Amino acid sequence: MTLPQDPVILLSYINTQLRDQYASLDDLCLSLGVERRDIEEKLAAIHYHYDEERRSFV
């Protein structure tokens, strides 16, 4: 699967998927075949970080 390249759209997509489909970022990455580090780096560039407790990027 190709994830959105725009970081803001990626943020929206990932948080929606985490809310509706997956129990954790690791589950999402495994299912989509993407590297967690890649997502975290792209979203860190716009000052968002994964919050394990909330299961979303904040």
PDB file of N, CA and C in Angstrom, residues 2-49:
ATOM      1  N   THR A   2       0.472   2.237  -0.728  1.00  0.00           N
ATOM      2  CA  THR A   2       1.171   3.515  -0.757  1.00  0.00           C
ATOM      3  C   THR A   2       0.480   4.477   0.198  1.00  0.00           C
ATOM      4  N   LEU A   3       1.234   4.959   1.157  1.00  0.00           N
ATOM      5  CA  LEU A   3       0.691   5.915   2.118  1.00  0.00           C
ATOM      6  C   LEU A   3       0.756   7.317   1.542  1.00  0.00           C
ATOM      7  N   PRO A   4      -0.111   8.202   1.999  1.00  0.00           N
ATOM      8  CA  PRO A   4      -0.049   9.595   1.547  1.00  0.00           C
ATOM      9  C   PRO A   4       1.339  10.183   1.824  1.00  0.00           C
ATOM     10  N   GLN A   5       1.845  10.962   0.896  1.00  0.00           N
ATOM     11  CA  GLN A   5       3.163  11.572   1.050  1.00  0.00           C
ATOM     12  C   GLN A   5       3.110  12.894   1.811  1.00  0.00           C
ATOM     13  N   ASP A   6       2.027  13.606   1.703  1.00  0.00           N
ATOM     14  CA  ASP A   6       1.877  14.864   2.431  1.00  0.00           C
ATOM     15  C   ASP A   6       1.748  14.538   3.914  1.00  0.00           C
ATOM     16  N   PRO A   7       2.602  15.111   4.772  1.00  0.00           N
ATOM     17  CA  PRO A   7       2.580  14.761   6.192  1.00  0.00           C
ATOM     18  C   PRO A   7       1.249  15.031   6.895  1.00  0.00           C
ATOM     19  N   VAL A   8       0.551  16.092   6.527  1.00  0.00           N
ATOM     20  CA  VAL A   8      -0.727  16.405   7.180  1.00  0.00           C
ATOM     21  C   VAL A   8      -1.795  15.394   6.771  1.00  0.00           C
ATOM     22  N   ILE A   9      -1.808  15.012   5.522  1.00  0.00           N
ATOM     23  CA  ILE A   9      -2.757  13.989   5.071  1.00  0.00           C
ATOM     24  C   ILE A   9      -2.392  12.640   5.669  1.00  0.00           C
ATOM     25  N   LEU A  10      -1.094  12.363   5.757  1.00  0.00           N
ATOM     26  CA  LEU A  10      -0.633  11.126   6.393  1.00  0.00           C
ATOM     27  C   LEU A  10      -1.092  11.079   7.851  1.00  0.00           C
ATOM     28  N   LEU A  11      -0.951  12.170   8.559  1.00  0.00           N
ATOM     29  CA  LEU A  11      -1.392  12.258   9.955  1.00  0.00           C
ATOM     30  C   LEU A  11      -2.868  11.897  10.066  1.00  0.00           C
ATOM     31  N   SER A  12      -3.679  12.506   9.248  1.00  0.00           N
ATOM     32  CA  SER A  12      -5.115  12.241   9.276  1.00  0.00           C
ATOM     33  C   SER A  12      -5.412  10.773   8.963  1.00  0.00           C
ATOM     34  N   TYR A  13      -4.757  10.258   7.933  1.00  0.00           N
ATOM     35  CA  TYR A  13      -4.978   8.866   7.523  1.00  0.00           C
ATOM     36  C   TYR A  13      -4.583   7.899   8.647  1.00  0.00           C
ATOM     37  N   ILE A  14      -3.379   8.083   9.194  1.00  0.00           N
ATOM     38  CA  ILE A  14      -2.881   7.169  10.225  1.00  0.00           C
ATOM     39  C   ILE A  14      -3.766   7.228  11.466  1.00  0.00           C
ATOM     40  N   ASN A  15      -4.104   8.418  11.936  1.00  0.00           N
ATOM     41  CA  ASN A  15      -4.945   8.513  13.137  1.00  0.00           C
ATOM     42  C   ASN A  15      -6.327   7.920  12.906  1.00  0.00           C
ATOM     43  N   THR A  16      -6.872   8.087  11.726  1.00  0.00           N
ATOM     44  CA  THR A  16      -8.172   7.475  11.414  1.00  0.00           C
ATOM     45  C   THR A  16      -8.065   5.960  11.435  1.00  0.00           C
ATOM     46  N   GLN A  17      -7.023   5.434  10.832  1.00  0.00           N
ATOM     47  CA  GLN A  17      -6.831   3.983  10.825  1.00  0.00           C
ATOM     48  C   GLN A  17      -6.631   3.445  12.238  1.00  0.00           C
ATOM     49  N   LEU A  18      -5.863   4.161  13.044  1.00  0.00           N
ATOM     50  CA  LEU A  18      -5.650   3.731  14.423  1.00  0.00           C
ATOM     51  C   LEU A  18      -6.949   3.754  15.217  1.00  0.00           C
ATOM     52  N   ARG A  19      -7.759   4.743  14.988  1.00  0.00           N
ATOM     53  CA  ARG A  19      -9.035   4.846  15.705  1.00  0.00           C
ATOM     54  C   ARG A  19     -10.011   3.748  15.264  1.00  0.00           C
ATOM     55  N   ASP A  20     -10.070   3.490  13.957  1.00  0.00           N
ATOM     56  CA  ASP A  20     -11.123   2.620  13.420  1.00  0.00           C
ATOM     57  C   ASP A  20     -10.719   1.156  13.199  1.00  0.00           C
ATOM     58  N   GLN A  21      -9.428   0.893  12.991  1.00  0.00           N
ATOM     59  CA  GLN A  21      -9.044  -0.444  12.527  1.00  0.00           C
ATOM     60  C   GLN A  21      -8.003  -1.187  13.367  1.00  0.00           C
ATOM     61  N   TYR A  22      -7.105  -0.457  14.007  1.00  0.00           N
ATOM     62  CA  TYR A  22      -5.945  -1.109  14.612  1.00  0.00           C
ATOM     63  C   TYR A  22      -5.806  -0.784  16.088  1.00  0.00           C
ATOM     64  N   ALA A  23      -5.285  -1.744  16.836  1.00  0.00           N
ATOM     65  CA  ALA A  23      -5.095  -1.577  18.277  1.00  0.00           C
ATOM     66  C   ALA A  23      -3.812  -0.832  18.614  1.00  0.00           C
ATOM     67  N   SER A  24      -2.876  -0.756  17.654  1.00  0.00           N
ATOM     68  CA  SER A  24      -1.609  -0.081  17.924  1.00  0.00           C
ATOM     69  C   SER A  24      -0.946   0.318  16.609  1.00  0.00           C
ATOM     70  N   LEU A  25       0.046   1.176  16.720  1.00  0.00           N
ATOM     71  CA  LEU A  25       0.826   1.565  15.546  1.00  0.00           C
ATOM     72  C   LEU A  25       1.571   0.363  14.983  1.00  0.00           C
ATOM     73  N   ASP A  26       2.058  -0.499  15.841  1.00  0.00           N
ATOM     74  CA  ASP A  26       2.749  -1.701  15.367  1.00  0.00           C
ATOM     75  C   ASP A  26       1.818  -2.593  14.554  1.00  0.00           C
ATOM     76  N   ASP A  27       0.582  -2.762  15.007  1.00  0.00           N
ATOM     77  CA  ASP A  27      -0.394  -3.564  14.252  1.00  0.00           C
ATOM     78  C   ASP A  27      -0.657  -2.956  12.880  1.00  0.00           C
ATOM     79  N   LEU A  28      -0.818  -1.633  12.840  1.00  0.00           N
ATOM     80  CA  LEU A  28      -1.059  -0.945  11.576  1.00  0.00           C
ATOM     81  C   LEU A  28       0.117  -1.161  10.630  1.00  0.00           C
ATOM     82  N   CYS A  29       1.327  -0.966  11.109  1.00  0.00           N
ATOM     83  CA  CYS A  29       2.520  -1.101  10.269  1.00  0.00           C
ATOM     84  C   CYS A  29       2.665  -2.520   9.732  1.00  0.00           C
ATOM     85  N   LEU A  30       2.437  -3.492  10.592  1.00  0.00           N
ATOM     86  CA  LEU A  30       2.523  -4.886  10.173  1.00  0.00           C
ATOM     87  C   LEU A  30       1.499  -5.194   9.093  1.00  0.00           C
ATOM     88  N   SER A  31       0.284  -4.744   9.305  1.00  0.00           N
ATOM     89  CA  SER A  31      -0.782  -5.003   8.346  1.00  0.00           C
ATOM     90  C   SER A  31      -0.548  -4.322   7.000  1.00  0.00           C
ATOM     91  N   LEU A  32      -0.042  -3.092   7.037  1.00  0.00           N
ATOM     92  CA  LEU A  32       0.165  -2.339   5.803  1.00  0.00           C
ATOM     93  C   LEU A  32       1.537  -2.585   5.173  1.00  0.00           C
ATOM     94  N   GLY A  33       2.411  -3.274   5.886  1.00  0.00           N
ATOM     95  CA  GLY A  33       3.740  -3.561   5.360  1.00  0.00           C
ATOM     96  C   GLY A  33       4.616  -2.317   5.259  1.00  0.00           C
ATOM     97  N   VAL A  34       4.533  -1.455   6.263  1.00  0.00           N
ATOM     98  CA  VAL A  34       5.335  -0.234   6.285  1.00  0.00           C
ATOM     99  C   VAL A  34       6.190  -0.212   7.553  1.00  0.00           C
ATOM    100  N   GLU A  35       7.247   0.563   7.509  1.00  0.00           N
ATOM    101  CA  GLU A  35       8.137   0.687   8.658  1.00  0.00           C
ATOM    102  C   GLU A  35       7.621   1.746   9.629  1.00  0.00           C
ATOM    103  N   ARG A  36       7.509   1.381  10.871  1.00  0.00           N
ATOM    104  CA  ARG A  36       7.051   2.315  11.901  1.00  0.00           C
ATOM    105  C   ARG A  36       7.949   3.552  11.917  1.00  0.00           C
ATOM    106  N   ARG A  37       9.250   3.340  11.840  1.00  0.00           N
ATOM    107  CA  ARG A  37      10.214   4.427  11.879  1.00  0.00           C
ATOM    108  C   ARG A  37       9.934   5.460  10.775  1.00  0.00           C
ATOM    109  N   ASP A  38       9.564   5.005   9.586  1.00  0.00           N
ATOM    110  CA  ASP A  38       9.285   5.924   8.478  1.00  0.00           C
ATOM    111  C   ASP A  38       8.094   6.829   8.797  1.00  0.00           C
ATOM    112  N   ILE A  39       7.041   6.255   9.337  1.00  0.00           N
ATOM    113  CA  ILE A  39       5.859   7.039   9.701  1.00  0.00           C
ATOM    114  C   ILE A  39       6.204   8.023  10.814  1.00  0.00           C
ATOM    115  N   GLU A  40       6.891   7.531  11.841  1.00  0.00           N
ATOM    116  CA  GLU A  40       7.242   8.398  12.958  1.00  0.00           C
ATOM    117  C   GLU A  40       8.141   9.555  12.518  1.00  0.00           C
ATOM    118  N   GLU A  41       9.076   9.308  11.629  1.00  0.00           N
ATOM    119  CA  GLU A  41       9.965  10.375  11.151  1.00  0.00           C
ATOM    120  C   GLU A  41       9.201  11.424  10.355  1.00  0.00           C
ATOM    121  N   LYS A  42       8.316  10.980   9.474  1.00  0.00           N
ATOM    122  CA  LYS A  42       7.539  11.930   8.667  1.00  0.00           C
ATOM    123  C   LYS A  42       6.645  12.797   9.539  1.00  0.00           C
ATOM    124  N   LEU A  43       6.038  12.200  10.542  1.00  0.00           N
ATOM    125  CA  LEU A  43       5.132  12.968  11.387  1.00  0.00           C
ATOM    126  C   LEU A  43       5.881  13.801  12.431  1.00  0.00           C
ATOM    127  N   ALA A  44       7.050  13.367  12.819  1.00  0.00           N
ATOM    128  CA  ALA A  44       7.879  14.177  13.718  1.00  0.00           C
ATOM    129  C   ALA A  44       8.302  15.470  13.029  1.00  0.00           C
ATOM    130  N   ALA A  45       8.434  15.427  11.710  1.00  0.00           N
ATOM    131  CA  ALA A  45       8.812  16.622  10.952  1.00  0.00           C
ATOM    132  C   ALA A  45       7.764  17.726  11.075  1.00  0.00           C
ATOM    133  N   ILE A  46       6.520  17.350  11.394  1.00  0.00           N
ATOM    134  CA  ILE A  46       5.470  18.357  11.614  1.00  0.00           C
ATOM    135  C   ILE A  46       5.062  18.381  13.092  1.00  0.00           C
ATOM    136  N   HIS A  47       5.984  17.888  13.921  1.00  0.00           N
ATOM    137  CA  HIS A  47       5.863  17.979  15.379  1.00  0.00           C
ATOM    138  C   HIS A  47       4.757  17.110  15.981  1.00  0.00           C
ATOM    139  N   TYR A  48       4.537  15.944  15.399  1.00  0.00           N
ATOM    140  CA  TYR A  48       3.593  14.977  15.963  1.00  0.00           C
ATOM    141  C   TYR A  48       4.353  13.725  16.363  1.00  0.00           C
ATOM    142  N   HIS A  49       3.965  13.163  17.500  1.00  0.00           N
ATOM    143  CA  HIS A  49       4.612  11.969  18.029  1.00  0.00           C
ATOM    144  C   HIS A  49       3.540  10.998  18.484  1.00  0.00           C
TER     145      HIS A  49
END
